Tab-separated table of C-alpha atoms in Angstrom:
chain	number	residue	atom	x	y	z
F	1	THR	CA	-24.645	-13.874	25.023
F	2	GLU	CA	-22.508	-15.705	22.517
F	3	GLU	CA	-21.088	-13.872	19.544
F	4	PRO	CA	-21.605	-15.355	16.088
F	5	ALA	CA	-18.865	-17.785	15.075
F	6	ASP	CA	-18.073	-15.749	11.972
F	7	LYS	CA	-17.626	-12.472	13.925
F	8	ALA	CA	-13.824	-12.859	13.885
F	9	ALA	CA	-13.926	-13.247	10.115
F	10	GLN	CA	-15.849	-9.946	9.900
F	11	GLN	CA	-13.246	-8.028	11.934
F	12	PRO	CA	-10.541	-6.265	9.927
F	13	ALA	CA	-7.118	-7.831	10.290
F	14	ASP	CA	-4.423	-6.099	12.331
F	15	PHE	CA	-1.144	-6.463	10.467
F	16	GLY	CA	1.011	-4.692	13.086
F	17	ALA	CA	3.096	-7.740	14.086
F	18	TYR	CA	3.406	-8.755	10.431
F	19	TYR	CA	4.753	-5.277	9.557
F	20	GLN	CA	7.379	-5.600	12.299
F	21	GLN	CA	8.568	-8.926	10.876
F	22	CYS	CA	8.626	-7.522	7.345
F	23	ARG	CA	10.720	-4.530	8.486
F	24	GLN	CA	13.253	-6.951	9.943
F	25	ASN	CA	13.182	-9.019	6.733
F	26	LEU	CA	13.996	-5.880	4.737
F	27	LEU	CA	17.078	-5.206	6.855
F	28	GLU	CA	18.275	-8.755	6.211
F	29	SER	CA	17.592	-8.914	2.457
F	30	ALA	CA	20.108	-7.500	-0.021
F	31	GLU	CA	17.629	-8.359	-2.810
F	32	ALA	CA	14.831	-6.243	-1.298
F	33	GLN	CA	17.192	-3.379	-0.470
F	34	ALA	CA	18.487	-3.415	-4.058
F	35	TYR	CA	14.899	-3.213	-5.342
F	36	LEU	CA	14.203	-0.126	-3.219
F	37	GLN	CA	17.486	1.423	-4.317
F	38	ARG	CA	16.542	0.887	-7.989
F	39	ARG	CA	13.261	2.676	-7.242
F	40	GLY	CA	15.185	5.534	-5.594
F	41	ILE	CA	13.882	4.799	-2.078
F	42	SER	CA	16.310	5.007	0.860
F	43	LEU	CA	16.245	2.661	3.834
F	44	ASP	CA	15.704	5.689	6.094
F	45	LEU	CA	12.505	6.617	4.283
F	46	ALA	CA	11.422	2.971	4.149
F	47	ALA	CA	11.850	2.720	7.925
F	48	ARG	CA	9.858	5.920	8.509
F	49	TYR	CA	6.875	4.443	6.644
F	50	PHE	CA	7.185	0.887	7.998
F	51	ILE	CA	8.005	-0.540	4.575
F	52	GLY	CA	9.076	-4.159	4.741
F	53	PHE	CA	9.756	-7.300	2.767
F	54	ASP	CA	8.114	-10.712	2.619
F	55	PRO	CA	10.273	-13.211	0.686
F	56	ALA	CA	7.446	-15.748	0.222
F	57	TRP	CA	4.155	-13.832	0.180
F	58	ILE	CA	0.792	-15.366	-0.595
F	59	SER	CA	-2.273	-13.187	-0.247
F	60	PRO	CA	-4.007	-13.875	3.087
F	61	THR	CA	-7.312	-13.259	1.284
F	62	VAL	CA	-6.521	-15.985	-1.263
F	63	ILE	CA	-5.490	-18.376	1.526
F	64	ARG	CA	-8.711	-17.692	3.449
F	65	ASN	CA	-10.879	-18.044	0.322
F	66	GLN	CA	-9.235	-21.354	-0.598
F	67	GLN	CA	-9.674	-22.685	2.946
F	68	GLU	CA	-13.350	-21.696	2.919
F	69	LYS	CA	-13.789	-23.654	-0.334
F	70	GLY	CA	-12.007	-26.661	1.177
F	71	SER	CA	-9.271	-26.391	-1.438
F	72	SER	CA	-5.578	-26.916	-0.721
F	73	TRP	CA	-4.454	-25.115	-3.910
F	74	LEU	CA	-2.443	-21.923	-3.386
F	75	PRO	CA	-0.520	-19.753	-5.815
F	76	ALA	CA	3.271	-19.918	-5.707
F	77	PRO	CA	4.761	-17.596	-3.082
F	78	LYS	CA	6.520	-14.505	-4.374
F	79	PRO	CA	8.980	-11.933	-2.990
F	80	VAL	CA	7.190	-8.642	-2.299
F	81	ILE	CA	7.794	-5.249	-0.772
F	82	ILE	CA	5.104	-4.505	1.829
F	83	LEU	CA	3.785	-0.905	1.789
F	84	PRO	CA	1.489	-0.351	4.804
F	85	SER	CA	-1.118	2.406	4.738
F	86	THR	CA	-3.057	1.416	7.880
F	87	LEU	CA	-2.959	-1.457	10.363
F	88	GLN	CA	-5.671	-3.087	8.230
F	89	HIS	CA	-4.270	-2.438	4.733
F	90	TYR	CA	-1.077	-2.787	2.765
F	91	VAL	CA	0.087	-3.038	-0.827
F	92	ALA	CA	2.257	-6.022	-1.774
F	93	ARG	CA	4.559	-5.241	-4.717
F	94	ASP	CA	6.418	-8.072	-6.497
F	95	ILE	CA	10.137	-7.227	-6.693
F	96	ARG	CA	11.017	-9.565	-9.557
F	97	PRO	CA	11.835	-7.841	-12.872
F	98	ALA	CA	8.770	-7.593	-15.133
F	99	GLU	CA	10.543	-9.432	-17.962
F	100	GLN	CA	10.867	-12.483	-15.683
F	101	LEU	CA	7.129	-12.611	-15.025
F	102	ASP	CA	4.499	-14.241	-17.189
F	103	GLU	CA	1.329	-12.352	-18.119
F	104	GLN	CA	-0.615	-13.626	-15.095
F	105	GLN	CA	2.210	-12.730	-12.684
F	106	ARG	CA	2.489	-9.220	-14.174
F	107	LYS	CA	-1.271	-8.786	-13.745
F	108	PHE	CA	-0.924	-9.521	-10.017
F	109	ALA	CA	2.464	-7.849	-9.439
F	110	LYS	CA	0.788	-5.240	-7.208
F	111	MET	CA	-2.008	-6.282	-4.879
F	112	ASN	CA	-3.967	-4.704	-2.029
F	113	GLU	CA	-4.575	-6.642	1.156
F	114	GLY	CA	-7.438	-5.260	3.217
F	115	GLU	CA	-9.572	-2.217	2.390
F	116	PRO	CA	-7.274	0.365	0.749
F	117	GLY	CA	-6.206	3.197	2.997
F	118	ILE	CA	-4.385	6.435	2.236
F	119	PHE	CA	-0.612	5.973	2.372
F	120	GLY	CA	1.199	8.628	4.431
F	121	GLY	CA	-1.960	10.590	5.179
F	122	TYR	CA	-1.577	10.787	8.941
F	123	ILE	CA	2.004	12.036	8.764
F	124	ALA	CA	1.241	14.470	5.934
F	125	PHE	CA	-1.814	16.076	7.496
F	126	GLU	CA	-1.175	15.688	11.228
F	127	LYS	CA	2.583	15.829	11.639
F	128	SER	CA	4.256	17.574	8.731
F	129	GLY	CA	3.051	21.181	8.871
F	130	ALA	CA	3.826	21.205	5.139
F	131	GLU	CA	2.875	24.121	2.901
F	132	ASN	CA	2.355	21.748	-0.032
F	133	ILE	CA	1.168	18.143	-0.099
F	134	PHE	CA	1.387	16.112	-3.291
F	135	ILE	CA	-1.438	13.619	-3.900
F	136	THR	CA	-0.479	10.565	-5.969
F	137	GLU	CA	-2.181	7.271	-6.767
F	138	GLY	CA	0.600	4.846	-5.871
F	139	ALA	CA	2.799	4.633	-2.788
F	140	PHE	CA	6.019	4.486	-4.819
F	141	ASP	CA	5.029	7.741	-6.539
F	142	ALA	CA	4.538	9.371	-3.134
F	143	LEU	CA	7.799	7.913	-1.802
F	144	SER	CA	9.718	9.278	-4.803
F	145	ILE	CA	8.372	12.748	-4.042
F	146	MET	CA	9.205	12.329	-0.341
F	147	GLU	CA	12.794	11.472	-1.252
F	148	THR	CA	13.132	15.029	-2.619
F	149	GLY	CA	12.142	16.417	0.789
F	150	ALA	CA	8.540	17.238	-0.140
F	151	THR	CA	5.410	15.889	1.541
F	152	ALA	CA	3.174	13.436	-0.304
F	153	ILE	CA	0.378	10.939	0.158
F	154	ALA	CA	-0.896	8.107	-2.037
F	155	LEU	CA	-4.567	7.293	-2.483
F	156	ASN	CA	-3.735	3.610	-3.202
F	157	SER	CA	-6.973	3.533	-5.184
F	158	THR	CA	-8.822	6.219	-7.102
F	159	SER	CA	-11.890	5.235	-5.051
F	160	ASN	CA	-10.066	6.653	-1.998
F	161	ALA	CA	-10.597	10.170	-3.337
F	162	GLU	CA	-13.914	10.169	-1.463
F	163	LYS	CA	-12.135	9.148	1.763
F	164	LEU	CA	-9.705	12.026	1.329
F	165	ILE	CA	-12.496	14.504	0.627
F	166	LYS	CA	-14.410	13.380	3.736
F	167	GLN	CA	-11.221	13.586	5.822
F	168	LEU	CA	-10.583	17.144	4.599
F	169	GLU	CA	-14.199	18.152	5.215
F	170	LYS	CA	-13.846	17.037	8.847
F	171	LYS	CA	-10.399	18.537	9.296
F	172	PRO	CA	-9.374	21.049	6.633
F	173	THR	CA	-5.725	21.767	5.908
F	174	GLN	CA	-3.973	25.032	5.117
F	175	ALA	CA	-1.585	23.152	2.801
F	176	THR	CA	-1.837	23.520	-0.946
F	177	LEU	CA	-2.778	20.144	-2.391
F	178	ILE	CA	-0.957	19.296	-5.626
F	179	ILE	CA	-2.816	16.572	-7.531
F	180	CYS	CA	-0.448	14.203	-9.395
F	181	LEU	CA	-2.559	11.220	-10.371
F	182	ASP	CA	-1.924	8.747	-13.174
F	183	ASN	CA	-2.490	10.025	-16.702
F	184	ASP	CA	-5.222	7.512	-17.525
F	185	GLU	CA	-9.011	7.766	-17.611
F	186	ALA	CA	-9.484	6.881	-13.919
F	187	GLY	CA	-6.699	9.254	-12.852
F	188	LYS	CA	-8.075	12.155	-14.877
F	189	LYS	CA	-11.622	11.605	-13.587
F	190	THR	CA	-10.413	11.399	-9.983
F	191	ALA	CA	-8.253	14.512	-10.377
F	192	GLU	CA	-11.322	16.423	-11.561
F	193	ARG	CA	-13.319	15.181	-8.572
F	194	LEU	CA	-10.547	16.204	-6.162
F	195	LYS	CA	-10.310	19.668	-7.734
């Protein structure tokens, strides 16, 4: 039997090869390395979490949506740090200084590609044997904690609290979970749910 023509479009993307290229780009870009250094993130830690750099990123979702509409318009490419959470999800973070961005660019300075996954979760829960695991919203928050030698994960979206809860129901941890979410309405609500 033939599969539907749109079946490939329904399959989640596998960004593995893209991550490899972005890791190499990071090693070759003084600009991207300087950005990580300003954020307090070492190249060693970046390598451990497959963090990379794309000097001319355009959202694959935007490209696909424009193609489906028959439009050739695309936003201008931008230099981004790539923060993978799964083979099907990453966060793209614009490395240009905020004061150089217009309002629209600032609004889209951080974007998810794919369905948000939990950053660092596998290493934290399966590999670390940590007594304490910090739970943050953003990957850079988790990375900053990791730089101190502690173990951390990032939800990448407050909606991922439910994913984390289900994961812990299936496979509980002996680690103490330290909830460090953003101090806004969504962060406070999610922290209460996680508690």
